[in-house]
Coordinates of C-alpha atoms and ligand atoms in Angstrom, one line a residue:
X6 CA 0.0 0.0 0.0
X7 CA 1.5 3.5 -1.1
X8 CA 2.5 5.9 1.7
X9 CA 1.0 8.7 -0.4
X10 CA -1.7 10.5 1.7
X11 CA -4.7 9.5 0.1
X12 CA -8.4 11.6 0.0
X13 CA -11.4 10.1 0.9
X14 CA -14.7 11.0 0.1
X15 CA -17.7 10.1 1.9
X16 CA -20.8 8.6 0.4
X17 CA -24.1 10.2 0.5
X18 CA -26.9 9.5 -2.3
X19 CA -24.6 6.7 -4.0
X20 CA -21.7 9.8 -4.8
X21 CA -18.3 10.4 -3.3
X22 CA -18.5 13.4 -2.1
X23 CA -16.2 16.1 0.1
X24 CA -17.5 18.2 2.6
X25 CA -19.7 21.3 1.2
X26 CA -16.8 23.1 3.1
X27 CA -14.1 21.2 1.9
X28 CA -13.0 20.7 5.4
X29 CA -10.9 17.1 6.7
X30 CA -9.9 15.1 9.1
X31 CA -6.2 13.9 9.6
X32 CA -6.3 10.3 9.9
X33 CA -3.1 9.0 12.0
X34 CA -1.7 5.9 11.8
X35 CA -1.3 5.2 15.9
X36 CA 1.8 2.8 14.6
X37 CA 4.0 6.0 13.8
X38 CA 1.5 9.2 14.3
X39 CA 2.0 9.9 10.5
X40 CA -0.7 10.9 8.7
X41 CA -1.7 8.3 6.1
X42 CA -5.0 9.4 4.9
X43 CA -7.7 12.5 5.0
X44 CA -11.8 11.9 5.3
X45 CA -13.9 14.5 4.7
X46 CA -15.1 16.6 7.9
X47 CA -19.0 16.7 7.3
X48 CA -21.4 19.0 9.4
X49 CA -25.1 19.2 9.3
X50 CA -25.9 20.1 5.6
X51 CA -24.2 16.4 4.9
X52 CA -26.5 15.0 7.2
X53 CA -29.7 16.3 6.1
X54 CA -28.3 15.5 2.5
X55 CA -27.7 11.9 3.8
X56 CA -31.2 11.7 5.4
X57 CA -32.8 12.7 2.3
X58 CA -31.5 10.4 -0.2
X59 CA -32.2 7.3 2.6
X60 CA -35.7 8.7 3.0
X61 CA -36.0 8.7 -0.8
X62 CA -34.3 5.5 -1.2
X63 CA -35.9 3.7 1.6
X64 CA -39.6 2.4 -0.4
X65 CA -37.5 0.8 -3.6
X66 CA -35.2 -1.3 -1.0
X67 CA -37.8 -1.8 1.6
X68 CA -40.0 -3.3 -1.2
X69 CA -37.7 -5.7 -3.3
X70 CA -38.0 -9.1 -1.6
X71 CA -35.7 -10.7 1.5
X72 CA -34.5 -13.1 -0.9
X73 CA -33.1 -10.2 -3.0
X74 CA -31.8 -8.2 -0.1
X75 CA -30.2 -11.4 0.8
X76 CA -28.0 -12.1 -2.6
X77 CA -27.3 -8.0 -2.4
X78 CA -25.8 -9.2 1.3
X79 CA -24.1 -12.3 0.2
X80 CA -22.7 -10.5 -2.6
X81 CA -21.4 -7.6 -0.7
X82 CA -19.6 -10.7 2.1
X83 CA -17.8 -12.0 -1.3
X84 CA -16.7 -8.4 -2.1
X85 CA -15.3 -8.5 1.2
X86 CA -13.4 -11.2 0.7
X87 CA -12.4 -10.6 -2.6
X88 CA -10.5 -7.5 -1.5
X89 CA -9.4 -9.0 2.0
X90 CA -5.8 -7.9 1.4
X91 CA -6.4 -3.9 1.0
X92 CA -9.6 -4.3 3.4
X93 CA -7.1 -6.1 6.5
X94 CA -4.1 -3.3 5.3
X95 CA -6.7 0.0 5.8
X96 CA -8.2 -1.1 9.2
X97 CA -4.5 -2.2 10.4
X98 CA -3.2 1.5 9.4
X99 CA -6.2 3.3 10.7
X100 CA -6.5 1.6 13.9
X101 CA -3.1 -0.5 14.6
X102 CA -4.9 -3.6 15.2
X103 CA -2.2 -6.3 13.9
X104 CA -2.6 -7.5 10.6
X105 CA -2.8 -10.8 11.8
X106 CA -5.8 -10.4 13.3
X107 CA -7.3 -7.9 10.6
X108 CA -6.4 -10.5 8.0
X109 CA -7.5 -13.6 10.2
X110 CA -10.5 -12.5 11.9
X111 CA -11.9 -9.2 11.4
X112 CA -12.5 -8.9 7.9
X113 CA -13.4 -12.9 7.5
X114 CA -15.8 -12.2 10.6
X115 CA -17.5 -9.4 8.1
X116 CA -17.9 -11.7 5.6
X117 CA -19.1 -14.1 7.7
X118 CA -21.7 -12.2 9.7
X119 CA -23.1 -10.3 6.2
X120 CA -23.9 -14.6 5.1
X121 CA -25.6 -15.1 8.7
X122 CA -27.6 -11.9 8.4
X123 CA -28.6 -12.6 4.6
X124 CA -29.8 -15.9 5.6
X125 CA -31.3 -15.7 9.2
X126 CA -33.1 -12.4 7.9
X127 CA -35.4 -14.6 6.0
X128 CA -36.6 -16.3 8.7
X129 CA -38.2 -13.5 10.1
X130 CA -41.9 -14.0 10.9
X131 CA -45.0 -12.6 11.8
X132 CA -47.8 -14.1 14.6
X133 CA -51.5 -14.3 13.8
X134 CA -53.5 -13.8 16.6
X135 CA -56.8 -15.7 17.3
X136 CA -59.2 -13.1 18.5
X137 CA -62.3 -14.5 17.5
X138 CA -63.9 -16.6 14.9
X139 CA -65.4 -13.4 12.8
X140 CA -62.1 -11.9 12.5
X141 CA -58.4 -12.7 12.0
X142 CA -55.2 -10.3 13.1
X143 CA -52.0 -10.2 12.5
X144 CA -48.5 -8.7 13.9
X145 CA -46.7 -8.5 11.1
X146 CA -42.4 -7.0 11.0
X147 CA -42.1 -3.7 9.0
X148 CA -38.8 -1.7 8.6
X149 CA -38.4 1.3 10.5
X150 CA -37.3 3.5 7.6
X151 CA -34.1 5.4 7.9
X152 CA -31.6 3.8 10.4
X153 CA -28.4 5.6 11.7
X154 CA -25.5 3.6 12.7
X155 CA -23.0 5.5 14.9
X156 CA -20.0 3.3 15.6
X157 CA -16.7 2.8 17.9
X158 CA -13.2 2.8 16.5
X159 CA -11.9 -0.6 18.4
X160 CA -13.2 -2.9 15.6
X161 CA -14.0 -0.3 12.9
X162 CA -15.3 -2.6 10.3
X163 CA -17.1 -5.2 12.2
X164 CA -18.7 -3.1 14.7
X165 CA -20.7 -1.1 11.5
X166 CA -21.5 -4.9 9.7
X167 CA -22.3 -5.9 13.1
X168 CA -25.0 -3.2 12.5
X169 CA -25.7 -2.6 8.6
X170 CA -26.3 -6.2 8.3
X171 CA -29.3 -6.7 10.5
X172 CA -30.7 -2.7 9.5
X173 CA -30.3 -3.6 5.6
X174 CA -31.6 -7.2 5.5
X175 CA -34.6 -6.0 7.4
X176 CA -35.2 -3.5 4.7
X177 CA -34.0 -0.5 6.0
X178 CA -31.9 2.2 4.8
X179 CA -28.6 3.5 6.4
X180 CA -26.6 6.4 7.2
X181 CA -23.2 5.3 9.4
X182 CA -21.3 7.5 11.2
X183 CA -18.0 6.2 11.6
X184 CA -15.4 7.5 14.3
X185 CA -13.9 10.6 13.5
X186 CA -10.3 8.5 14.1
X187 CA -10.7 5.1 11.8
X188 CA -13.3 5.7 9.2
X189 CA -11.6 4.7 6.0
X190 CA -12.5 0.8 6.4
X191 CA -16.5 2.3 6.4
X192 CA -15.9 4.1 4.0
X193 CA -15.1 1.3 1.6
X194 CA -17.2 -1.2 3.5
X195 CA -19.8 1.6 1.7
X196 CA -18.2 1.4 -1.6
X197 CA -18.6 -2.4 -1.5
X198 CA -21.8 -1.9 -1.0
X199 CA -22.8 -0.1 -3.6
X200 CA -21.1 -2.7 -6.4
X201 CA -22.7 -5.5 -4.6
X202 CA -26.6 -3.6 -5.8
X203 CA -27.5 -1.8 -2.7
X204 CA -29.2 0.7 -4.1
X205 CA -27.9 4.3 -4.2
X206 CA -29.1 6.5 -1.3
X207 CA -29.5 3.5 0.6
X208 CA -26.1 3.5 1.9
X209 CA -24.7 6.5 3.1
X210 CA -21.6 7.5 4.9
X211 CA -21.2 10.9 7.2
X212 CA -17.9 11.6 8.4
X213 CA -17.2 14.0 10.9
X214 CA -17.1 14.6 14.2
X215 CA -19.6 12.9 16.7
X216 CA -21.0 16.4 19.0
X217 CA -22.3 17.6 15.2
X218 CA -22.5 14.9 12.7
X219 CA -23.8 12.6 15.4
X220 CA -25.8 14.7 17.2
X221 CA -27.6 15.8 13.9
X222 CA -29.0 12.4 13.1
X223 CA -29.9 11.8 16.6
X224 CA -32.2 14.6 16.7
X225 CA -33.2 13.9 12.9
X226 CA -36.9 13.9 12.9
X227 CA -36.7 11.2 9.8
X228 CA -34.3 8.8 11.3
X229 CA -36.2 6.7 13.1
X230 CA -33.4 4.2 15.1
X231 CA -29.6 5.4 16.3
X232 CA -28.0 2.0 16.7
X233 CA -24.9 2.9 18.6
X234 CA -21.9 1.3 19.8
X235 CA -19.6 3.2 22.3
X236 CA -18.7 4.8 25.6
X237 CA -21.5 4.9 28.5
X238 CA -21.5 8.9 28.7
X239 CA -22.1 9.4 24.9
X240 CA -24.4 6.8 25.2
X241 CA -26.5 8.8 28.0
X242 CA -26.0 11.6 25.6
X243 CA -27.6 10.2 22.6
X244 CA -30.7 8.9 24.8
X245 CA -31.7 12.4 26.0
X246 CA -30.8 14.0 22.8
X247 CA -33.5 11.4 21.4
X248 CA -36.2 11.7 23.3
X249 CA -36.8 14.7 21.3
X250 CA -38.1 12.8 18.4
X251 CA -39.1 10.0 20.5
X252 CA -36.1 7.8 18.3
X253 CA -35.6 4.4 19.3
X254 CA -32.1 3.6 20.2
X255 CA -29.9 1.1 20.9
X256 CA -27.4 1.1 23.3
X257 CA -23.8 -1.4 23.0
X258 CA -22.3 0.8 25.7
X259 CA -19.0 0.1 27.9
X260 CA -18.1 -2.4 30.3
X261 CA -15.6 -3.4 33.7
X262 CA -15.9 -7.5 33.0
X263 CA -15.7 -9.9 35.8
X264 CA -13.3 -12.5 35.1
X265 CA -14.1 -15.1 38.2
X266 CA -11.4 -18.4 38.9
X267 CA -13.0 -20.6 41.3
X268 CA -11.1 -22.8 43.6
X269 CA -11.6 -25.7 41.4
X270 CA -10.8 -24.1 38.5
X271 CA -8.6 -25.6 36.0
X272 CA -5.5 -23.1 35.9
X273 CA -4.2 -23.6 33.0
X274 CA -6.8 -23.0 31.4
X275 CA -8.2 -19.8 32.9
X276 CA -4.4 -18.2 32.7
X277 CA -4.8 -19.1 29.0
X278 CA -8.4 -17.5 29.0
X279 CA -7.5 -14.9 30.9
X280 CA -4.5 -13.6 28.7
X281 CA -6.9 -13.7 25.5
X282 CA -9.6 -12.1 26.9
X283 CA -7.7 -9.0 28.7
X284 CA -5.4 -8.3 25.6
X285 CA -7.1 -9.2 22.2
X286 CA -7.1 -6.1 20.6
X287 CA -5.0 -4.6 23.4
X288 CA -7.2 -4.9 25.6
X289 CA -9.8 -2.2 23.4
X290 CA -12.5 -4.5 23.6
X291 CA -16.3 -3.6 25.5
X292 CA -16.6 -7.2 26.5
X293 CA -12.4 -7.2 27.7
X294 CA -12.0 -9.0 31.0
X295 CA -10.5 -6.4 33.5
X296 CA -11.3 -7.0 36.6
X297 CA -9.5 -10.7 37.9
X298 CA -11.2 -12.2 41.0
X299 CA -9.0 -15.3 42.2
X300 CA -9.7 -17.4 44.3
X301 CA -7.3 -17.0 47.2
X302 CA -6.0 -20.5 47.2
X303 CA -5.2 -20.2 43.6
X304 CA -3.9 -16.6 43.5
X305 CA -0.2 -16.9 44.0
X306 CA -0.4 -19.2 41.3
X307 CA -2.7 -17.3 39.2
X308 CA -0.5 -14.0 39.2
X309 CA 2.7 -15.6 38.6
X310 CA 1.8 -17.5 35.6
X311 CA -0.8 -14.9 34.1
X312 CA 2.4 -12.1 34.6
X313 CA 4.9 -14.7 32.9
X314 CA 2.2 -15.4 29.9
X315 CA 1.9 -11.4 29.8
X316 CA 5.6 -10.7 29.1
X317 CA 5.8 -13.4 26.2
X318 CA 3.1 -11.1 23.9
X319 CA 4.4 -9.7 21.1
X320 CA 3.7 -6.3 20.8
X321 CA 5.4 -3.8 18.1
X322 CA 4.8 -2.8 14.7
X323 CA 1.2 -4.3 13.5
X324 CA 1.8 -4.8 9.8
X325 CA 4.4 -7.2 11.2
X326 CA 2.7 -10.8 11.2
X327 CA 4.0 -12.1 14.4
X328 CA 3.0 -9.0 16.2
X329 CA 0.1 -9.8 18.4
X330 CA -1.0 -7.0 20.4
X331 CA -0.5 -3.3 18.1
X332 CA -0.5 0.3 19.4
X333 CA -3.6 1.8 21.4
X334 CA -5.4 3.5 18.7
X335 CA -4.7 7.2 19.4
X336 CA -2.5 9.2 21.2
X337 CA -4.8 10.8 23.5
X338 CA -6.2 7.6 24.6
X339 CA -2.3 6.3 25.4
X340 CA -2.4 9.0 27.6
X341 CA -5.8 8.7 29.4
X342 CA -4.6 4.9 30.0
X343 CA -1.3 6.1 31.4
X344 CA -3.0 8.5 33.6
X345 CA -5.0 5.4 35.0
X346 CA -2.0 3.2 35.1
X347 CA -0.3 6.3 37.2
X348 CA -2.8 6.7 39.7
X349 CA -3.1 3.5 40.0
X350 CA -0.1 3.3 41.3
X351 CA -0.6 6.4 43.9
X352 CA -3.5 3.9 44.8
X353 CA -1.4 1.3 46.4
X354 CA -2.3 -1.4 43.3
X355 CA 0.9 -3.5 43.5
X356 CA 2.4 -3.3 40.2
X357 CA 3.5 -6.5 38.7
X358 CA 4.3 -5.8 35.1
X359 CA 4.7 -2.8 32.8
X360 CA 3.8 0.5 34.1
X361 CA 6.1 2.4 31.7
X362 CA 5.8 3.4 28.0
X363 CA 7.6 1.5 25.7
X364 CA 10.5 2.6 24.0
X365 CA 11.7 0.3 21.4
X366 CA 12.8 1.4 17.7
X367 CA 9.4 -0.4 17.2
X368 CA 7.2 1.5 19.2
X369 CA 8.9 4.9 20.0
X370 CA 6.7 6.7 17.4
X371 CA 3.5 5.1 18.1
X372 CA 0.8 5.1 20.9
X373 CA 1.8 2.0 23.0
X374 CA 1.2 0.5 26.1
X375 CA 2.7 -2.3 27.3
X376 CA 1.0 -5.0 28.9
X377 CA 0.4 -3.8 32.6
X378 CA -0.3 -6.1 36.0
X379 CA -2.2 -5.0 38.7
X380 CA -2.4 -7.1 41.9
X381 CA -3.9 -7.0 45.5
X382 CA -6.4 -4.4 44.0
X383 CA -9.5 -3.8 46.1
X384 CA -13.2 -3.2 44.1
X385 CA -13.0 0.7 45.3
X386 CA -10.1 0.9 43.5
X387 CA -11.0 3.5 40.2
X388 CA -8.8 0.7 38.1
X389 CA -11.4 -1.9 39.4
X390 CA -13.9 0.6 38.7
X391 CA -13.4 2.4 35.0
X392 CA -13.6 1.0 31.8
X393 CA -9.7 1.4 30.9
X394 CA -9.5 0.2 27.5
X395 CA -6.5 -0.9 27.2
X396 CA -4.2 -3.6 28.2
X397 CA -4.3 -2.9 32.0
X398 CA -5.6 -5.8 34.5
X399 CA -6.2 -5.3 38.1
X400 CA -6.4 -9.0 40.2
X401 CA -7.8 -9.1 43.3
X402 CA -8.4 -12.3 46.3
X403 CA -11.9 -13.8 47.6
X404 CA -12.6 -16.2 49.7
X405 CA -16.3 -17.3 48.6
X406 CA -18.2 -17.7 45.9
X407 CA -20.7 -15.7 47.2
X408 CA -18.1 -12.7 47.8
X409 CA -16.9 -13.1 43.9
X410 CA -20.4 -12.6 42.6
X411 CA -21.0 -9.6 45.1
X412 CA -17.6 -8.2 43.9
X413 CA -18.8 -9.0 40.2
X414 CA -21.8 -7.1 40.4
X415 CA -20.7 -4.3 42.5
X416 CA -20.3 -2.0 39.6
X417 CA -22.6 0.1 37.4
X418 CA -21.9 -2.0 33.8
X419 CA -23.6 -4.9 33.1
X420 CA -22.1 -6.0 30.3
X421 CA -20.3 -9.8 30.4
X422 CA -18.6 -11.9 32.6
X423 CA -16.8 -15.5 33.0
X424 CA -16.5 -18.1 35.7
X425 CA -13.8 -20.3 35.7
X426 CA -14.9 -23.9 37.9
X427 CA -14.7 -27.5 37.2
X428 CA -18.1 -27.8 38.3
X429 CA -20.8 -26.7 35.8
X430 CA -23.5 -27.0 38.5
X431 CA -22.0 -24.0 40.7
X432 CA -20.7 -22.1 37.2
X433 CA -24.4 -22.5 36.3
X434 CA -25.5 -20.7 39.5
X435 CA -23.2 -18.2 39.7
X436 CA -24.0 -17.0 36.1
X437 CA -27.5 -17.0 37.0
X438 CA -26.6 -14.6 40.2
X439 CA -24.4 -12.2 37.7
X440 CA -25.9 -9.0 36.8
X441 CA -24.5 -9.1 33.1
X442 CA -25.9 -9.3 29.4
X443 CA -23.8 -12.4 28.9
X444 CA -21.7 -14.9 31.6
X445 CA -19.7 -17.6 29.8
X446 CA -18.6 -20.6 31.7
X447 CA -14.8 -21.3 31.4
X448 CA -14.2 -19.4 28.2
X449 CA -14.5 -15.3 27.7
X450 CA -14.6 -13.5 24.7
X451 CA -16.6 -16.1 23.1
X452 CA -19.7 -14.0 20.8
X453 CA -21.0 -15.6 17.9
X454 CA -23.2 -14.1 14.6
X455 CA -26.0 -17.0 16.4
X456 CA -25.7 -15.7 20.2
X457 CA -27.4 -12.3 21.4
X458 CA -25.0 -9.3 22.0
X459 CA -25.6 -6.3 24.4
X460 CA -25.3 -5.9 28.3
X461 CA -27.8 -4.1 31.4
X462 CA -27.1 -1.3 33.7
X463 CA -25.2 1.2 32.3
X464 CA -23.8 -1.1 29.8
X465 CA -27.0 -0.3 27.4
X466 CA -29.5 -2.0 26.5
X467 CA -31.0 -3.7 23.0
X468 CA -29.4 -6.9 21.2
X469 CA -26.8 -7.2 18.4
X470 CA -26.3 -10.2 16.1
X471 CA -28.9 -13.5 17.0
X472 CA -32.0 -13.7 15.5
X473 CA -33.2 -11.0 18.4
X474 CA -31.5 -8.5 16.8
X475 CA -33.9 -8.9 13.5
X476 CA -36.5 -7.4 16.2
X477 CA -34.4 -4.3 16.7
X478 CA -34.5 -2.6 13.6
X479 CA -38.4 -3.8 12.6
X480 CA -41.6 -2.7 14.1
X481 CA -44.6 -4.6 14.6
X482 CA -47.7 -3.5 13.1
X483 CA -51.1 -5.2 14.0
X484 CA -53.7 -5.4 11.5
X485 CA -56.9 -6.9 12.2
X486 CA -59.4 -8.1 9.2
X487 CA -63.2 -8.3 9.7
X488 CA -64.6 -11.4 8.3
X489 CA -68.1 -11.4 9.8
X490 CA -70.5 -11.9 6.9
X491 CA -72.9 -9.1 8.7
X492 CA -72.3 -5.8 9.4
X493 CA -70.8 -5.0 12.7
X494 CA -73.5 -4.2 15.7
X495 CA -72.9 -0.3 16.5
X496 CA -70.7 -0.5 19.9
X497 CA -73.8 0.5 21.7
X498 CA -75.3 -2.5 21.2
X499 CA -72.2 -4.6 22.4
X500 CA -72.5 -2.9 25.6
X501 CA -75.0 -4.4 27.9
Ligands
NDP1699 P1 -17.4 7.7 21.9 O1 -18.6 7.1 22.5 O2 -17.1 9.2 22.1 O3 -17.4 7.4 20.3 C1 -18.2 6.5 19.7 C2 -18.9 7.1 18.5 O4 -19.8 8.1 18.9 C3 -17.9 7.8 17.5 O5 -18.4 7.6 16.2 C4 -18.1 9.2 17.9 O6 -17.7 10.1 16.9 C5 -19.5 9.3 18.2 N1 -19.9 10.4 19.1 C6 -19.1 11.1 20.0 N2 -19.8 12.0 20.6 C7 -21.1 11.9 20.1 C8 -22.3 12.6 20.4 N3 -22.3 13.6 21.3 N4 -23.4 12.3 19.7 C9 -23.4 11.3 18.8 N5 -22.3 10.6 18.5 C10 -21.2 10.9 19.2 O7 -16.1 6.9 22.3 P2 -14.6 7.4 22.2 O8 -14.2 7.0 20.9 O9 -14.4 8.8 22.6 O10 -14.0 6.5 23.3 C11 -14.0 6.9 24.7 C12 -14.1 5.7 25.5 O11 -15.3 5.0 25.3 C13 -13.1 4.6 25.4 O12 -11.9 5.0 26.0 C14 -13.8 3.5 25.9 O13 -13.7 3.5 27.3 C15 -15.2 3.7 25.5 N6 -15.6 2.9 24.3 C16 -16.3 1.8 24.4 C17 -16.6 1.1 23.3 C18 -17.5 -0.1 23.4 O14 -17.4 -0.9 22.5 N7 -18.2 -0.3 24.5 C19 -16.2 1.5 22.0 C20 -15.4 2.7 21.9 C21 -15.1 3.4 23.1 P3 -16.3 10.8 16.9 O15 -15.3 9.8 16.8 O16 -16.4 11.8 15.8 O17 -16.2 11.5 18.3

């Protein structure tokens, strides 16, 4: 891929277009701060352009088929693949995720999900409802109408598929608002799209930063959903700023994720679980494990061999193919999670690992953090407390189980959590005492295109991926047919 700083446009109406300003966006590769690309820097007249053109594209997709939304989908998953190399390249530049994992799992994942969605979409059904024997109603799924997608940077490509796929099979139209810091990948997730059939106007892209661009489709009168995907405070943000218009939303906000290792637990394993599931994607993952409760009899153990594993990642340059955990993916957010790591520290945490900023020809340009140990942390710690988003991990000691899940839920997320246990019995009843929108039972991390996505509390609330999510971007209408082969008695009548 060529150095050369390269223009994008963004898509509104099926045309590439700039801002009506001309303003941009820098767009910083966190590897080595250079700028490797520019995105235009929209403002509301793009928005009401983009609003438009879904509005006027929404009754020609709405009323093709499923089965022809569904070959547009499938179509657009082999355009996916079929440019896999520049697709894994972009999202590695944009957001320093290592290409190993852009090449390996997100962009295949895209694929993947777009095939789920274009298949499980036409399964969707209606109810009839037996009322009465002069009469016959039905709740039948209708699209909402104009959707708007606004998404996080930590997996820029599959958090909007995650999205497009179950707003677009459904028969909606779209308008994505992609993170001011990574929105090239959406950008030609877009331009896929549009060779794959979608029709134009159906698609659109808005670039540009969140307080306008995003705040302008939430209060949109014609959008009638914001899916969103990102921090808890933007999140409360978009809610009021919705109620204006009375807008559906959906909330994937943040999380501080339980990672519970009973005494029975099979070590091994949960050290090998544990490493995955605080660092994959270095550690910028909502449903990251954070926050380590050991069991005290397996502590000492736990912490020396999770600290060991720790210091064997490879983290560095991320177009390099044995790198496994890249750069944080921008510079301010290196230093918001050095701050934490810092006052962590001032907190009494004990440090076991990391700590400083590495300084390697690697990574001395770049936004890293190196992987950093917490232990003997207490739950009113604010690293126990605070999404950190990054690859910091605080353990801390219990005694019972019944302490662990009152630690677990002694936050204001509800988003996932793991138990680690031999016995599936007690891993069962723990997970049903765990205030979270998902509890796994000796793995973490694990979420599927087939299983339902999205936490409680503060953590949001609505599904992605699953079948459920085919709910969230339809509405039910009933519609009730007289059959009675008389005319109806006047209500009077009816009433004794
Ligand atoms: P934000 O919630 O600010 O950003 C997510 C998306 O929302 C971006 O597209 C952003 O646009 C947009 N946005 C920002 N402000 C508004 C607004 N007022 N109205 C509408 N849309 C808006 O997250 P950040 O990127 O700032 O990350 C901050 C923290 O959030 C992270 O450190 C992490 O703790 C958490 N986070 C959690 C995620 C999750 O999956 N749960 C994902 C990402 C972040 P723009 O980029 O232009 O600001």
């Amino acid at each position: 891929m060529s150095t050369q700083i390269k223009e994008f446009k963004t898509i509104i109406a099926g045309e590439r277009m700039s801002a009506s300003d001309g303003a941009t966006m820098n767009i910083i590769n966190p590897a080595n701060g250079a700028i490797i690309a520019k995105a235009p820097k929209c403002g509301i007249s793009e928005v009401n352009l983009a609003v438009a053109a879904a509005l006027k594209a929404a009754p020609e997709w709405a009323s093709k088929t499923v089965g022809e939304r569904s070959k547009v989908l499938l179509k657009l998953s082999q355009l996916i693949m079929a440019n896999l190399d520049e697709l894994a390249k972009l999202e590695t530049m944009e957001h320093g995720s290592p290409i190993r994992k852009t090449m390996n799992f997100d962009i295949p994942l895209c694929a993947e999900q777009l095939e789920y969605f274009a298949g499980v979409g036409r399964a969707l059904t209606g109810e009839t409802l037996p009322v009465g024997p002069w009469c016959t109603s039905m709740a039948i799924r209708e699209p909402l109408g104009v959707v708007g997608l606004i998404t996080p940077w930590n997996f820029p490509a599959l958090m909007v598929v995650w999205k497009l796929g179950a707003a677009l099979i459904t028969g909606n139209t779209v308008i994505v608002k992609p993170p001011s810091i990574t929105p090239l990948t959406t950008i030609r997730l877009a331009e896929l799209a549009m060779e794959a059939g979608v029709p134009a106007g159906a698609v659109n892209v808005v670039t540009g930063p969140g307080e306008l661009v995003g705040e302008a489709m939430v209060q949109h009168p014609d959008v009638a959903k914001i899916g969103f995907t990102g921090d808890t405070v933007t999140g409360k943000r978009i809610m009021s700023l919705a109620s204006s218009t009375v807008k559906q939303v959906g909330l994937e906000l943040g999380g501080k994720n339980a990672f519970i290792v009973l005494s029975d637990a099979d070590l091994d394993s949960a050290v090998e679980g544990a490493i995955f599931s605080a660092y994959f994607n270095t550690g910028q993952v909502c449903a990251a494990a954070s926050r380590f409760y050991i069991h005290e009899s397996l502590y000492d153990q736990f912490a020396a061999k999770f600290v060991e594993a720790s210091k064997s990642l490879k983290y560095g340059d991320p177009m390099n193919m044995e790198t496994v955990l890249g750069p944080v993916a921008y510079a301010a957010h290196r230093d918001k999670i050095e701050g934490y790591i810092g006052r962590a520290r001032n907190a009494g945490a004990e440090l076991l690992l990391g700590g400083e900023r590495p300084d390697t020809p690697d990574t001395k340009d770049g936004f890293y953090v190196a992987p950093t140990v917490f232990g003997n942390c207490s739950n009113d710690m604010e690293i126990m407390r605070d999404e950190i988003f990054g690859p910091v991990i605080a353990l801390c000691k219990f005694k019972t189980n019944e302490e662990a899940v009152a630690l677990a839920n002694d936050t204001k997320y509800g988003l996932c959590a793991s138990v680690w246990t031999r016995d599936l019995r007690t891993g069962l009843q723990l997970a049903s005492h765990i205030q979270a929108g998902t509890v796994w039972v000796n793995e973490h991390l694990m979420i599927f295109c087939e299983t339902p996505w999205g936490g409680c509390k503060e953590s949001g609330w609505g599904k992605d991926l699953s079948t459920m999510v085919l709910k969230e971007y339809t509405k039910t209408k009933h519609i009730y047919l007289d059959l009675s082969p008389a005319p109806v008695k006047p209500w009077y009548m009816i009433l004794k």
